[in-house]
Each structure stands twice: as structure tokens, then as C-alpha cells.
CSV table of C-alpha atoms in Angstrom, one decimal:
chain,number,residue,atom,x,y,z
V,26,MET,CA,-35.0,141.4,-11.4
V,27,GLU,CA,-32.9,138.0,-12.2
V,28,GLU,CA,-32.1,139.2,-15.2
V,29,LEU,CA,-30.8,143.7,-14.2
V,30,LEU,CA,-29.8,143.3,-10.7
V,31,PRO,CA,-26.2,141.9,-12.0
V,32,LEU,CA,-26.1,144.4,-14.5
V,33,THR,CA,-27.0,146.3,-12.0
V,34,LEU,CA,-24.7,145.4,-9.6
V,35,ALA,CA,-21.5,145.7,-12.9
V,36,LEU,CA,-22.8,148.5,-14.0
V,37,PHE,CA,-22.2,150.5,-10.2
V,38,ALA,CA,-19.0,148.4,-9.5
V,39,GLY,CA,-17.6,149.5,-13.0
V,40,LEU,CA,-18.6,153.2,-11.7
V,41,MET,CA,-17.2,153.1,-8.6
V,42,LEU,CA,-14.3,151.6,-9.5
V,43,SER,CA,-12.9,154.4,-11.9
V,44,ARG,CA,-13.7,156.4,-9.5
V,45,LEU,CA,-11.0,155.0,-7.9
V,46,THR,CA,-8.0,154.2,-10.9
V,47,LYS,CA,-8.5,157.6,-11.5
V,48,LYS,CA,-5.8,158.6,-8.9
V,49,PHE,CA,-3.4,156.8,-10.2
V,50,ASN,CA,-4.5,158.5,-13.7
V,51,LEU,CA,-5.4,155.0,-14.8
V,52,PRO,CA,-8.0,154.2,-18.1
V,53,ALA,CA,-11.6,153.5,-17.4
V,54,VAL,CA,-11.4,151.1,-19.2
V,55,THR,CA,-8.9,149.2,-17.5
V,56,ALA,CA,-10.8,150.3,-14.4
V,57,TYR,CA,-14.2,149.1,-15.6
V,58,LEU,CA,-12.2,145.5,-16.8
V,59,VAL,CA,-11.3,144.7,-13.4
V,60,ALA,CA,-14.6,145.6,-12.0
V,61,GLY,CA,-15.7,143.0,-14.1
V,62,ILE,CA,-13.1,140.4,-12.6
V,63,LEU,CA,-13.9,141.0,-9.1
V,64,ILE,CA,-17.7,140.2,-9.1
V,65,GLY,CA,-17.5,137.8,-11.9
V,66,PRO,CA,-17.1,133.7,-11.5
V,67,PHE,CA,-13.6,133.4,-9.8
V,68,CYS,CA,-13.8,136.2,-7.2
V,69,LEU,CA,-17.4,137.6,-6.4
V,70,GLY,CA,-18.8,134.9,-8.2
V,71,ALA,CA,-17.0,132.3,-6.8
V,72,LEU,CA,-18.8,132.9,-3.4
V,73,GLY,CA,-22.0,130.9,-5.3
V,74,ILE,CA,-24.5,133.4,-3.7
V,75,ASP,CA,-27.3,133.3,-5.8
V,76,LYS,CA,-28.6,136.3,-8.3
V,77,LEU,CA,-26.1,138.4,-7.4
V,78,GLY,CA,-23.2,139.2,-9.7
V,79,PHE,CA,-21.9,136.4,-11.9
V,80,THR,CA,-21.5,132.3,-10.5
V,81,SER,CA,-20.9,131.6,-13.9
V,82,LEU,CA,-19.0,132.3,-17.5
V,83,ASP,CA,-22.9,131.0,-18.7
V,84,GLY,CA,-24.1,133.5,-16.7
V,85,VAL,CA,-21.8,135.9,-18.2
V,86,GLU,CA,-22.3,134.5,-21.8
V,87,HIS,CA,-26.2,134.9,-21.4
V,88,TYR,CA,-25.8,139.1,-21.7
V,89,ASP,CA,-23.9,138.4,-25.2
V,90,LEU,CA,-26.6,140.2,-27.2
V,91,LEU,CA,-25.5,143.0,-24.9
V,92,SER,CA,-22.0,143.1,-26.0
V,93,GLU,CA,-23.2,142.4,-29.7
V,94,VAL,CA,-24.8,146.3,-29.8
V,95,ALA,CA,-22.0,147.8,-27.5
V,96,LEU,CA,-19.4,146.3,-30.2
V,97,GLY,CA,-22.2,147.4,-33.0
V,98,PHE,CA,-21.9,150.7,-31.5
V,99,ILE,CA,-18.3,151.1,-31.6
V,100,ALA,CA,-18.1,149.9,-35.3
V,101,PHE,CA,-20.4,152.4,-35.8
V,102,THR,CA,-18.5,155.2,-34.3
V,103,MET,CA,-15.1,154.2,-36.4
V,104,GLY,CA,-17.0,154.4,-39.4
V,105,ASN,CA,-17.3,158.2,-38.7
V,106,GLU,CA,-12.9,158.2,-39.0
V,107,PHE,CA,-13.7,157.2,-42.8
V,108,ARG,CA,-14.3,160.4,-44.3
V,109,VAL,CA,-13.6,161.3,-47.8
V,110,GLU,CA,-11.6,164.6,-46.6
V,111,ALA,CA,-9.7,162.3,-43.4
V,112,LEU,CA,-8.7,159.9,-45.9
V,113,LYS,CA,-7.4,162.1,-48.5
V,114,LYS,CA,-5.0,163.1,-45.7
V,115,VAL,CA,-3.8,159.5,-44.3
V,116,GLY,CA,-6.1,156.8,-46.2
V,117,ARG,CA,-3.1,155.5,-48.1
V,118,GLN,CA,-0.6,155.6,-45.2
V,119,ALA,CA,-3.4,153.8,-43.0
V,120,ALA,CA,-4.0,151.1,-45.3
V,121,VAL,CA,-0.5,150.3,-45.8
V,122,ILE,CA,0.0,150.6,-41.9
V,123,ALA,CA,-2.8,148.8,-41.4
V,124,VAL,CA,-1.7,145.5,-43.3
V,125,PHE,CA,1.9,145.3,-43.2
V,126,GLN,CA,2.0,145.2,-39.1
V,127,ALA,CA,-0.9,142.7,-39.2
V,128,LEU,CA,0.9,140.7,-41.3
V,129,VAL,CA,4.9,141.4,-39.8
V,130,ALA,CA,2.4,140.1,-36.4
V,131,THR,CA,1.4,137.0,-38.0
V,132,VAL,CA,4.4,136.1,-39.1
V,133,PHE,CA,6.6,136.7,-35.7
V,134,VAL,CA,4.1,135.2,-34.5
V,135,ASP,CA,4.0,131.9,-36.6
V,136,ALA,CA,7.8,131.5,-37.0
V,137,ALA,CA,7.9,131.8,-33.1
V,138,LEU,CA,4.8,128.9,-31.9
V,139,ILE,CA,6.1,127.0,-34.8
V,140,GLY,CA,8.9,126.9,-33.0
V,141,LEU,CA,7.6,126.2,-30.3
V,142,HIS,CA,5.7,123.1,-31.8
V,143,PHE,CA,8.5,121.2,-32.6
V,144,LEU,CA,10.0,121.7,-29.4
V,145,MET,CA,6.9,120.5,-27.9
V,146,PRO,CA,4.6,119.4,-30.1
V,147,HIS,CA,2.1,117.2,-27.8
V,148,LYS,CA,1.6,121.1,-25.7
V,149,LEU,CA,1.3,122.6,-28.9
V,150,PRO,CA,0.2,121.7,-32.5
V,151,LEU,CA,0.8,122.6,-35.7
V,152,SER,CA,-2.4,123.9,-36.5
V,153,ALA,CA,-2.7,125.6,-33.0
V,154,ALA,CA,0.3,127.8,-33.7
V,155,ILE,CA,-0.7,128.4,-37.5
V,156,THR,CA,-4.5,129.7,-35.8
V,157,LEU,CA,-3.2,131.7,-32.8
V,158,GLY,CA,-0.4,133.6,-35.6
V,159,ALA,CA,-3.6,135.1,-37.3
V,160,ILE,CA,-5.5,135.8,-34.0
V,161,ALA,CA,-2.7,137.5,-33.6
V,162,THR,CA,-3.5,140.0,-36.1
V,163,ALA,CA,-6.6,142.0,-34.2
V,164,THR,CA,-7.0,144.9,-32.5
V,165,ALA,CA,-9.3,145.6,-30.4
V,166,PRO,CA,-11.1,148.6,-31.5
V,167,ALA,CA,-13.4,149.0,-28.2
V,168,ALA,CA,-10.9,149.5,-25.8
V,169,THR,CA,-9.0,152.3,-28.1
V,170,LEU,CA,-11.4,154.1,-28.9
V,171,MET,CA,-12.7,154.4,-25.0
V,172,VAL,CA,-8.9,155.8,-24.0
V,173,VAL,CA,-9.4,158.3,-26.9
V,174,LYS,CA,-12.6,159.8,-25.6
V,175,GLN,CA,-12.1,159.7,-22.1
V,176,TYR,CA,-9.1,161.2,-22.6
V,177,LYS,CA,-10.1,163.7,-25.4
V,178,ALA,CA,-6.9,163.1,-27.3
V,179,ASP,CA,-5.9,164.4,-30.6
V,180,GLY,CA,-3.0,165.0,-33.4
V,181,PRO,CA,-1.5,163.4,-36.1
V,182,LEU,CA,-0.8,159.7,-34.6
V,183,THR,CA,-4.9,159.7,-33.2
V,184,ARG,CA,-6.1,160.3,-36.5
V,185,MET,CA,-3.8,157.8,-38.0
V,186,LEU,CA,-4.1,155.4,-34.5
V,187,LEU,CA,-8.2,155.3,-35.4
V,188,PRO,CA,-8.8,153.9,-38.8
V,189,VAL,CA,-5.2,151.6,-38.7
V,190,VAL,CA,-8.0,150.1,-36.3
V,191,ALA,CA,-10.4,149.7,-38.2
V,192,LEU,CA,-8.9,148.7,-41.3
V,193,ASP,CA,-6.9,146.1,-39.4
V,194,ASP,CA,-9.6,143.5,-38.3
V,195,MET,CA,-10.5,144.0,-41.7
V,196,VAL,CA,-7.2,142.5,-42.6
V,197,GLY,CA,-7.3,139.7,-39.7
V,198,LEU,CA,-10.6,138.6,-40.9
V,199,VAL,CA,-8.9,137.5,-44.1
V,200,VAL,CA,-5.9,135.8,-42.4
V,201,PHE,CA,-8.0,134.2,-40.2
V,202,ALA,CA,-9.8,133.2,-42.2
V,203,ILE,CA,-6.6,131.5,-44.3
V,204,SER,CA,-4.9,130.7,-41.4
V,205,PHE,CA,-8.0,128.7,-40.1
V,206,GLY,CA,-8.5,126.9,-43.7
V,207,ILE,CA,-5.1,126.0,-43.8
V,208,SER,CA,-5.5,124.7,-40.1
V,209,ARG,CA,-8.1,122.6,-40.5
V,210,ALA,CA,-7.0,121.2,-44.3
V,211,ILE,CA,-3.8,119.9,-41.5
V,212,GLU,CA,-7.3,118.7,-38.4
V,213,GLN,CA,-8.6,116.6,-41.6
V,214,GLY,CA,-6.1,116.2,-44.0
V,215,HIS,CA,-7.2,118.0,-47.5
V,216,VAL,CA,-7.4,120.7,-48.8
V,217,GLU,CA,-10.4,122.8,-49.2
V,218,LEU,CA,-9.9,125.7,-51.2
V,219,VAL,CA,-13.0,127.6,-50.8
V,220,SER,CA,-12.5,128.2,-47.4
V,221,ILE,CA,-8.7,129.0,-47.8
V,222,VAL,CA,-9.2,132.0,-50.6
V,223,VAL,CA,-13.0,132.2,-51.1
V,224,ASP,CA,-15.1,132.0,-48.4
V,225,PRO,CA,-13.4,135.4,-46.4
V,226,LEU,CA,-13.1,137.7,-49.2
V,227,VAL,CA,-16.7,136.7,-49.5
V,228,GLU,CA,-17.3,137.5,-45.7
V,229,VAL,CA,-15.6,141.2,-46.6
V,230,VAL,CA,-17.2,142.5,-49.4
V,231,ALA,CA,-20.8,140.6,-49.0
V,232,SER,CA,-20.2,142.5,-44.4
V,233,LEU,CA,-19.2,146.0,-46.6
V,234,LEU,CA,-22.0,145.8,-49.4
V,235,LEU,CA,-24.5,145.2,-46.7
V,236,GLY,CA,-23.1,148.2,-44.7
V,237,GLY,CA,-23.4,149.9,-47.4
V,238,VAL,CA,-26.8,149.4,-48.1
V,239,ILE,CA,-27.4,149.6,-44.8
V,240,GLY,CA,-25.7,153.3,-44.4
V,241,TYR,CA,-27.7,154.5,-47.6
V,242,ALA,CA,-30.7,153.6,-46.4
V,243,PHE,CA,-30.5,155.0,-43.2
V,244,HIS,CA,-29.4,158.6,-44.7
V,245,PHE,CA,-32.5,158.2,-47.0
V,246,ILE,CA,-34.3,157.7,-44.0
V,247,GLU,CA,-33.6,160.2,-40.8
V,248,GLN,CA,-33.9,162.7,-43.6
V,249,PHE,CA,-37.7,163.3,-42.3
V,250,PHE,CA,-37.0,163.2,-38.7
V,251,HIS,CA,-36.0,166.9,-37.7
V,252,SER,CA,-35.6,166.0,-33.9
V,253,ARG,CA,-32.8,165.6,-32.5
V,254,THR,CA,-34.4,162.8,-30.1
V,255,LYS,CA,-35.4,161.2,-33.0
V,256,ARG,CA,-32.9,161.2,-35.1
V,257,MET,CA,-31.2,159.7,-32.4
V,258,SER,CA,-33.9,156.9,-31.8
V,259,ILE,CA,-33.2,155.9,-35.9
V,260,SER,CA,-29.4,156.1,-35.4
V,261,VAL,CA,-30.1,153.2,-32.4
V,262,MET,CA,-32.5,151.0,-34.2
V,263,PHE,CA,-30.2,151.2,-37.7
V,264,VAL,CA,-27.5,150.0,-35.6
V,265,PHE,CA,-29.5,147.3,-34.1
V,266,LEU,CA,-30.7,146.2,-37.6
V,267,ALA,CA,-27.4,146.1,-38.9
V,268,VAL,CA,-26.8,144.3,-36.5
V,269,SER,CA,-29.2,141.2,-35.9
V,270,LEU,CA,-28.9,141.2,-40.2
V,271,SER,CA,-24.8,140.6,-40.1
V,272,GLN,CA,-26.3,137.0,-37.5
V,273,LEU,CA,-27.4,136.0,-40.9
V,274,HIS,CA,-25.3,133.2,-42.7
V,275,ALA,CA,-26.6,131.2,-46.2
V,276,THR,CA,-24.8,128.2,-48.0
V,277,ILE,CA,-24.2,129.2,-51.7
V,278,GLY,CA,-23.4,125.8,-53.5
V,279,PRO,CA,-19.5,125.0,-52.2
V,280,VAL,CA,-19.6,129.0,-50.8
V,281,THR,CA,-20.9,129.7,-47.3
V,282,LEU,CA,-22.2,133.5,-47.5
V,283,GLY,CA,-21.6,135.4,-44.1
V,284,PHE,CA,-20.9,138.7,-42.4
V,285,SER,CA,-18.9,140.4,-40.1
V,286,SER,CA,-20.8,142.6,-37.8
V,287,LEU,CA,-17.5,144.7,-37.0
V,288,LEU,CA,-17.1,145.0,-40.8
V,289,VAL,CA,-21.0,146.0,-41.6
V,290,CYS,CA,-21.3,148.9,-38.7
V,291,MET,CA,-19.0,150.2,-39.8
V,292,ALA,CA,-19.6,150.2,-43.3
V,293,MET,CA,-23.1,151.8,-43.1
V,294,GLY,CA,-20.8,154.5,-40.9
V,295,THR,CA,-18.8,155.5,-43.2
V,296,VAL,CA,-21.7,155.7,-45.8
V,297,PHE,CA,-23.3,157.4,-43.6
V,298,CYS,CA,-21.0,160.0,-42.0
V,299,ASN,CA,-20.5,160.6,-45.7
V,300,LEU,CA,-23.7,161.2,-47.0
V,301,CYS,CA,-25.2,163.0,-43.2
V,302,SER,CA,-24.4,167.0,-43.3
V,303,PHE,CA,-25.4,166.8,-39.8
V,304,SER,CA,-23.6,163.6,-38.6
V,305,GLU,CA,-21.0,165.2,-36.4
V,306,GLU,CA,-23.9,166.3,-34.1
V,307,LEU,CA,-25.6,162.9,-34.6
V,308,MET,CA,-22.8,161.3,-34.0
V,309,ASP,CA,-22.0,163.3,-30.5
V,310,ARG,CA,-25.2,162.5,-29.0
V,311,VAL,CA,-25.0,159.0,-30.2
V,312,ASP,CA,-21.6,158.3,-27.7
V,313,ARG,CA,-23.7,160.1,-25.2
V,314,TRP,CA,-26.7,157.9,-25.3
V,315,THR,CA,-24.8,154.9,-25.1
V,316,GLY,CA,-21.7,155.4,-22.6
V,317,PRO,CA,-23.7,153.1,-20.6
V,318,LEU,CA,-23.9,150.6,-22.7
V,319,MET,CA,-20.5,150.4,-23.3
V,320,VAL,CA,-19.8,150.5,-19.6
V,321,LEU,CA,-21.7,146.9,-19.1
V,322,PHE,CA,-19.4,146.1,-22.1
V,323,PHE,CA,-16.0,146.2,-20.6
V,324,VAL,CA,-17.3,145.0,-17.2
V,325,LEU,CA,-19.4,142.3,-18.9
V,326,SER,CA,-15.7,141.4,-21.1
V,327,GLY,CA,-13.6,141.4,-17.4
V,328,ALA,CA,-16.4,138.8,-15.8
V,329,ASP,CA,-16.2,136.6,-19.0
V,330,LEU,CA,-12.0,136.5,-18.9
V,331,ASN,CA,-11.4,132.8,-17.3
V,332,PHE,CA,-8.8,131.7,-15.4
V,333,THR,CA,-8.7,128.2,-15.1
V,334,VAL,CA,-6.5,129.2,-18.4
V,335,PHE,CA,-3.2,129.3,-15.4
V,336,ALA,CA,-4.2,125.9,-14.6
V,337,ASP,CA,-1.8,124.7,-17.2
V,338,TRP,CA,1.7,125.6,-18.5
V,339,GLY,CA,1.7,124.5,-21.5
V,340,ILE,CA,-1.3,127.1,-22.4
V,341,ILE,CA,1.2,129.6,-20.1
V,342,LEU,CA,4.3,129.3,-22.0
V,343,ALA,CA,2.0,129.3,-25.4
V,344,GLY,CA,0.4,132.5,-23.8
V,345,VAL,CA,3.8,134.3,-23.0
V,346,VAL,CA,5.6,133.3,-26.6
V,347,TYR,CA,2.3,134.5,-28.1
V,348,ILE,CA,2.2,137.8,-26.2
V,349,LEU,CA,5.8,138.7,-26.6
V,350,PHE,CA,5.8,138.2,-29.9
V,351,ARG,CA,2.6,139.8,-31.6
V,352,SER,CA,3.7,142.7,-29.2
V,353,LEU,CA,7.0,142.6,-31.4
V,354,GLY,CA,5.4,142.0,-34.5
V,355,LYS,CA,2.9,145.3,-34.4
V,356,ILE,CA,5.8,147.8,-32.7
V,357,TYR,CA,8.2,146.7,-35.2
V,358,GLY,CA,5.6,146.1,-38.1
V,359,ALA,CA,3.9,149.6,-37.5
V,360,ASN,CA,7.5,151.4,-36.7
V,361,LEU,CA,8.8,150.3,-40.5
V,362,ALA,CA,5.1,150.3,-43.2
V,363,ALA,CA,5.5,154.5,-41.0
V,364,ARG,CA,9.1,155.1,-42.3
V,365,PHE,CA,7.9,153.4,-44.9
V,366,THR,CA,4.7,155.9,-45.5
V,367,HIS,CA,6.5,159.0,-44.1
V,368,CYS,CA,4.9,159.6,-41.0
V,369,GLU,CA,5.7,161.7,-39.3
V,370,PRO,CA,7.4,161.0,-36.1
V,371,SER,CA,5.7,160.9,-33.8
V,372,ILE,CA,3.9,158.2,-35.6
V,373,GLN,CA,6.6,156.3,-36.6
V,374,LYS,CA,7.6,156.5,-32.6
V,375,TYR,CA,4.2,155.5,-30.6
V,376,LEU,CA,1.8,153.4,-33.3
V,377,GLY,CA,2.8,150.1,-32.6
V,378,ILE,CA,2.2,150.8,-28.8
V,379,THR,CA,-1.4,151.4,-29.0
V,380,LEU,CA,-2.0,148.9,-30.9
V,381,LEU,CA,-1.5,146.0,-28.1
V,382,PRO,CA,-5.0,146.2,-27.1
V,383,GLN,CA,-7.1,142.6,-28.0
V,384,ALA,CA,-10.8,141.3,-26.8
V,385,GLY,CA,-13.5,140.9,-29.0
V,386,VAL,CA,-12.7,139.9,-32.9
V,387,SER,CA,-9.2,137.7,-30.8
V,388,LEU,CA,-12.1,135.8,-29.3
V,389,GLY,CA,-14.8,136.0,-31.7
V,390,MET,CA,-11.5,134.2,-33.9
V,391,SER,CA,-10.4,131.6,-31.0
V,392,LEU,CA,-14.4,130.7,-31.0
V,393,THR,CA,-14.4,129.6,-34.0
V,394,ALA,CA,-11.3,128.0,-33.6
V,395,MET,CA,-13.0,125.5,-31.2
V,396,SER,CA,-14.5,123.5,-34.1
V,397,LEU,CA,-10.8,122.1,-34.3
V,398,GLY,CA,-11.5,120.0,-31.9
V,399,ALA,CA,-8.2,119.6,-28.7
V,400,SER,CA,-6.7,122.2,-31.1
V,401,GLY,CA,-9.2,124.6,-30.7
V,402,THR,CA,-9.4,124.4,-27.6
V,403,ILE,CA,-5.5,125.2,-26.9
V,404,ILE,CA,-6.2,128.2,-29.3
V,405,ARG,CA,-9.3,129.3,-27.3
V,406,ASN,CA,-6.9,128.9,-24.0
V,407,VAL,CA,-4.1,131.0,-25.1
V,408,ALA,CA,-6.0,133.5,-26.8
V,409,LEU,CA,-7.9,133.8,-23.2
V,410,PHE,CA,-5.1,134.3,-21.3
V,411,ALA,CA,-3.5,136.6,-23.7
V,412,VAL,CA,-6.5,139.0,-23.8
V,413,LEU,CA,-6.6,138.7,-20.3
V,414,ILE,CA,-3.2,140.3,-20.2
V,415,TYR,CA,-3.5,142.7,-23.0
V,416,GLU,CA,-7.0,144.0,-21.7
V,417,LEU,CA,-5.2,145.0,-18.4
V,418,VAL,CA,-2.4,146.3,-19.8
V,419,GLY,CA,-3.3,147.7,-23.5
V,420,PRO,CA,-5.1,150.2,-22.5
V,421,LEU,CA,-2.7,152.0,-19.8
V,422,MET,CA,0.0,151.7,-22.9
V,423,THR,CA,-2.2,153.4,-24.9
V,424,ARG,CA,-2.6,155.5,-22.8
V,425,ILE,CA,0.9,156.2,-22.2
V,426,ALA,CA,2.2,156.6,-25.7
V,427,LEU,CA,-0.7,159.0,-26.5
V,428,GLN,CA,0.4,161.1,-23.7
V,429,LYS,CA,4.3,160.7,-25.3
V,430,ALA,CA,3.2,162.1,-27.8
V,431,GLY,CA,1.6,165.5,-26.5
V,432,GLU,CA,-2.0,164.4,-27.6
V,433,ILE,CA,-3.2,164.4,-24.8
V,434,LYS,CA,-3.6,167.4,-22.6
V,435,GLU,CA,-3.8,168.4,-19.2
V,436,ARG,CA,-7.2,169.2,-18.1
V,437,PRO,CA,-7.3,172.8,-17.0
V,438,LEU,CA,-8.4,172.7,-13.3
V,439,THR,CA,-12.1,173.5,-12.2
V,440,ASP,CA,-12.6,176.5,-9.4
V,441,ARG,CA,-13.5,174.0,-6.7
V,442,GLU,CA,-10.5,172.8,-6.7
V,443,LYS,CA,-8.2,175.2,-7.5
V,444,ALA,CA,-9.9,176.8,-4.2
V,445,ALA,CA,-9.0,172.9,-2.2
V,446,LEU,CA,-5.0,173.2,-3.8
V,447,ALA,CA,-5.4,176.6,-2.5
V,448,GLY,CA,-6.7,175.6,0.9
V,449,LYS,CA,-4.0,173.2,1.5
V,450,GLY,CA,-1.4,175.6,1.1
């Protein structure tokens, strides 16, 4: 009861607030995040009513496993975007855009924060500025995917957006590992080539290989079951397996072997979807099953936002600069790459705006950066500040961009709604 009651409250608060925000045509994900803030440790939790809501950030982190599993399902679903027939149409363009916009965002943020470092070196160390530039690459696949699904968006922009978001995190992991290695060298006074170059490449390759093997095993075992319910149960089991195996780490000589759960689950979904003839139907059923899980994931994400970052003006200034220059980098980089690859005008104009949401991956990177000591704490706080803003504004911006691109169709009125309107007339 002690563990289920906060989750019950979280689910109730998220669903009820989504009814309110629907009247203002706001994305449901925004409602879930705001609901999390309201029942989190800085609002309802601040009243200190034990067992009702979340009275501390530690209480929210107690449910980290649930969030890990939710991200696993999100990444598994993203694998659906890498079907061979779809990649033949947008594969080269998506790869170029994903790499270029991520690197431009890094360059923009690095340049701005390194400049800010020289103005206030005690508030923003050089190592923190460099690491934050790498964190700028990450885009939140969960928020983007939720908006696309809620509004049933479809069109050239949507079909380009999803693979770009998926590839973006792969690029981000490599860029972060290199930048973090440089930052650690600055802090420690010596360079470790293995941690800067080898470890990130090993992580990406190992994650893709592990995911591919699990995806093949998934397809092989799925063939022995014909019931829809059992096939869905097997799907859930394999996502659990992928998330759990991705937590493993090993040291082989100077090389650290680790895995990214996002890449493992994405690779598993990609291999499975390209091998299995009924994968689209199965993916749809899994999406429906994970609906409540996604609500909880976003409510918990909102509850985990740390408002203490507003107490330090240096963090606020660095956060504002980070948000502005990351946004410029994403928008300009995506626009330039889309023009270079001759994408449609709607992609050139709106893709960058849809890449603004940022959450789980960036927070994971900032958590790794905590090992830098004082610089790591600054990185973590700036990332928390940015996530707070991006997660509240980003989904709305994504919806507006998809709407302006003409890829969100107006829902036809039901008979009850038509009758209600006629009654008012």
C-alpha cells in the first residue's frame, strides 16, 4: 500500500489534469508533467503528509525502475521507424540531419558557455561548459513520440522526425562520451585516450549488437505462440530482458564495456520489426498496453524536477544561455541539413522546432557528469533547469510545428458533440 498509493495518486492526477488541458488544446504530456510537479516534493509533498504524494526527491527516485522500463518500451517502439522500406526513402536524409543538427547544437552551446566561462569562471568551470555542449545533443524521444501518437500526426515531417530523434540519441552518446572525457582530463590534468575515443564507440557498437541478438531471439520465440495475448506477453518479457541486460557493465583491460538501454531496446525493435510479418499489429497492441505506464513515466518525470536550481543566479544565467543557444543550434542545424539533403519545405521549416524537448537522456548524461565533483553539480543543475523549461514548452512547440505543417488533422465531431453544439445554437 505504501508504494502503490503514490502511484495511484500520480495516475489519477495525470489523467484528471489532461482533461483540463484538453480544453486549451495542450498536449497530454504537458498535463502529465504539470501533474507531477503539483504532487511532487515542492508542492503537495511540501506539506509533509506522509504516504500521500512524494515528500522528497528520494521518494520519486524510488520508482526509477518503472521509468527505466517505460524508456525501454519507448525505444522499442522507435525501432519500428527503421523498417528497411522506410529507410530506403528517408534513411540517408535522416542520418545526415541527425548528425548535423546534433553537432551544430553542441558547437553553439559550447561557444556560448565557454564565452560565459571567461566572464564568470568561478560560477561556470570550463569542464562544465564543454560537457553541457555535449548534453545539448540529446532530444527526448518520449515526449515527441507521445505528441505524435496523441494527435495521430502523419506526413513527411512526422516520418522524418521519428528516425531523426532515434538517431539523435546515438550521436549524442558518442559526443557526450568524447566531451566528458575531455572535461575529465581538464579536471584531472591528464588525458585518457581510451575513455575519450574507445569507450563511447564500444558502448554504441555493443548496444546495437546486444539489441540485435535479443531482437532475433524475440522473433524466433514469437513464432511458437499464436495467441495475441501470449504474443504481447512475450513482447513485454523481451523488453524487460533488454532493459535488465543493458544494466550490465564490465572492464576488459583499459576498456569499459557498457550498454545504453535506449540503443539496446531500439536495436531489438528494429531487428524484430524487419523480421516479423505481424510486427505492426503487435506494436499497436503493445502501445495500448503501455498507455498507463507512459502516464506514470511523465508524471514521475514532473515530480522529479528539482526547483532548488532557481536559488542560484549563476545556474539560471547558464541555463538561459544553454536553452537559447541549444534551441538555435537545433533549429538552424536541422534547417541547414534539410536544405542540403533536399527535404520537403515543411521539414526544412519545422523539423528543428520538434527536436527541442529534452529529458531522460540528458538527465542520464548529467548524472554521469556528477563524478566531476563541483563541476558535475553545476552541470546537473543547469541540465535540470533546462529540462524543466523544455519539458513544459517543448511538447507544445512540437504540436504547433506539426499542426502548421498540416500533419495533425482535425478530429471529426462525434454525434454527441454535434448534438451539444446544435443545442447551444
